[in-house]
CSV table of C-alpha atoms in Angstrom, one decimal:
chain,number,residue,atom,x,y,z
A,1,MET,CA,114.1,114.7,85.8
A,2,SER,CA,117.6,113.7,84.4
A,3,SER,CA,116.7,110.1,85.4
A,4,PHE,CA,113.8,110.7,82.1
A,5,LYS,CA,117.2,110.9,79.7
A,6,LYS,CA,118.0,107.1,80.2
A,7,VAL,CA,114.4,105.9,79.5
A,8,ASP,CA,113.2,104.5,76.3
A,9,GLU,CA,110.4,106.3,74.3
A,10,LYS,CA,107.7,103.7,75.1
A,11,THR,CA,108.5,104.5,78.8
A,12,LYS,CA,109.0,108.3,78.1
A,13,ALA,CA,105.4,107.7,76.3
A,14,GLN,CA,103.9,105.6,79.4
A,15,ILE,CA,104.7,108.3,81.5
A,16,SER,CA,103.3,110.9,79.3
A,17,GLU,CA,100.3,109.4,79.1
A,18,ARG,CA,100.0,109.0,83.4
A,19,TYR,CA,100.5,112.9,83.3
A,20,ASP,CA,98.4,113.3,81.1
A,21,TYR,CA,95.3,110.9,82.5
A,22,LEU,CA,95.5,113.2,86.0
A,23,ILE,CA,95.4,116.3,84.1
A,24,SER,CA,92.0,114.7,82.8
A,25,LEU,CA,90.6,114.6,85.3
A,26,LYS,CA,90.4,118.0,85.7
A,27,PRO,CA,92.0,117.7,89.8
A,28,GLN,CA,91.5,121.3,92.0
A,29,GLU,CA,94.9,121.6,92.4
A,30,LEU,CA,97.9,120.0,91.0
A,31,VAL,CA,101.1,119.9,94.2
A,32,LYS,CA,104.8,118.9,94.4
A,33,GLY,CA,106.3,116.1,96.9
A,34,VAL,CA,107.6,116.9,99.7
A,35,SER,CA,110.2,115.2,102.0
A,36,GLY,CA,110.1,111.3,101.0
A,37,MET,CA,107.7,111.9,98.8
A,38,THR,CA,110.2,115.0,96.6
A,39,ARG,CA,109.8,112.8,92.9
A,40,ASN,CA,106.3,112.9,92.9
A,41,PHE,CA,103.3,115.6,91.7
A,42,GLY,CA,100.6,115.3,93.0
A,43,CYS,CA,96.6,115.8,91.6
A,44,LYS,CA,94.2,117.4,95.3
A,45,PHE,CA,90.9,116.5,94.0
A,46,SER,CA,89.5,117.1,97.3
A,47,GLY,CA,90.3,118.7,100.4
A,48,ASP,CA,91.0,115.2,102.2
A,49,LEU,CA,91.8,113.5,98.8
A,50,ILE,CA,94.9,113.7,96.9
A,51,VAL,CA,96.7,111.4,94.2
A,52,LEU,CA,100.8,111.5,94.0
A,53,GLU,CA,102.3,110.3,91.1
A,54,ASN,CA,105.9,109.2,90.9
A,55,LEU,CA,107.0,109.1,86.6
A,56,GLU,CA,109.8,107.3,87.0
A,57,TYR,CA,109.2,104.5,85.7
A,58,GLY,CA,109.0,100.7,87.9
A,59,ASN,CA,106.9,102.7,91.1
A,60,ALA,CA,103.3,103.6,92.2
A,61,LEU,CA,100.9,105.9,92.5
A,62,TYR,CA,99.0,106.7,96.1
A,63,ILE,CA,95.9,107.8,96.8
A,64,LEU,CA,95.9,109.5,100.2
A,65,PHE,CA,92.9,110.3,102.7
A,66,GLU,CA,92.1,112.9,105.3
A,67,HIS,CA,95.7,113.7,106.3
A,68,TRP,CA,96.7,113.4,103.1
A,69,LYS,CA,99.2,117.1,104.1
A,70,GLU,CA,100.9,114.3,106.9
A,71,LEU,CA,101.2,111.6,105.0
A,72,SER,CA,102.8,113.2,101.7
A,73,ILE,CA,105.7,113.9,103.9
A,74,LEU,CA,106.5,110.1,104.6
A,75,SER,CA,109.2,107.8,102.7
A,76,ARG,CA,107.6,105.2,101.5
A,77,THR,CA,108.8,102.7,104.6
A,78,GLU,CA,107.2,105.6,106.8
A,79,LEU,CA,104.1,105.3,105.0
A,80,PHE,CA,104.1,101.7,104.9
A,81,ASN,CA,104.2,101.3,108.7
A,82,ARG,CA,100.9,103.6,109.0
A,83,ASP,CA,97.4,102.2,109.3
A,84,GLU,CA,96.2,100.7,105.5
A,85,LYS,CA,93.5,103.0,105.5
A,86,ASP,CA,95.4,105.8,104.9
A,87,TYR,CA,96.4,105.8,101.7
A,88,GLU,CA,95.9,103.1,99.3
A,89,ARG,CA,98.9,101.9,96.6
A,90,ILE,CA,98.6,101.5,92.9
A,91,VAL,CA,101.8,99.7,91.6
A,92,HIS,CA,102.6,100.1,88.3
A,93,ASN,CA,102.6,97.1,86.6
A,94,LYS,CA,103.8,96.1,82.7
A,95,LYS,CA,100.0,96.6,82.0
A,96,TYR,CA,100.5,100.4,83.6
């Protein structure tokens, strides 16, 4: 979390909004990414649906399906080499 010290107040607010929004969806459980996804936190919504969010500016939100435990330990590059039906990637842009 030390990298958050380097961001401006607007970006900190945006990060907080992302976190608050995911929590407002009332996930069953919060999880932390491992291995390649260590900077991500996750919201588990069902046995086969998890959302992994990287709170650092410029990253993406990942929606993982059936094999989320297996997918969550992969690096971004390894994940991109997988079948796209296993996940959705939503890149953060200026609006989100």
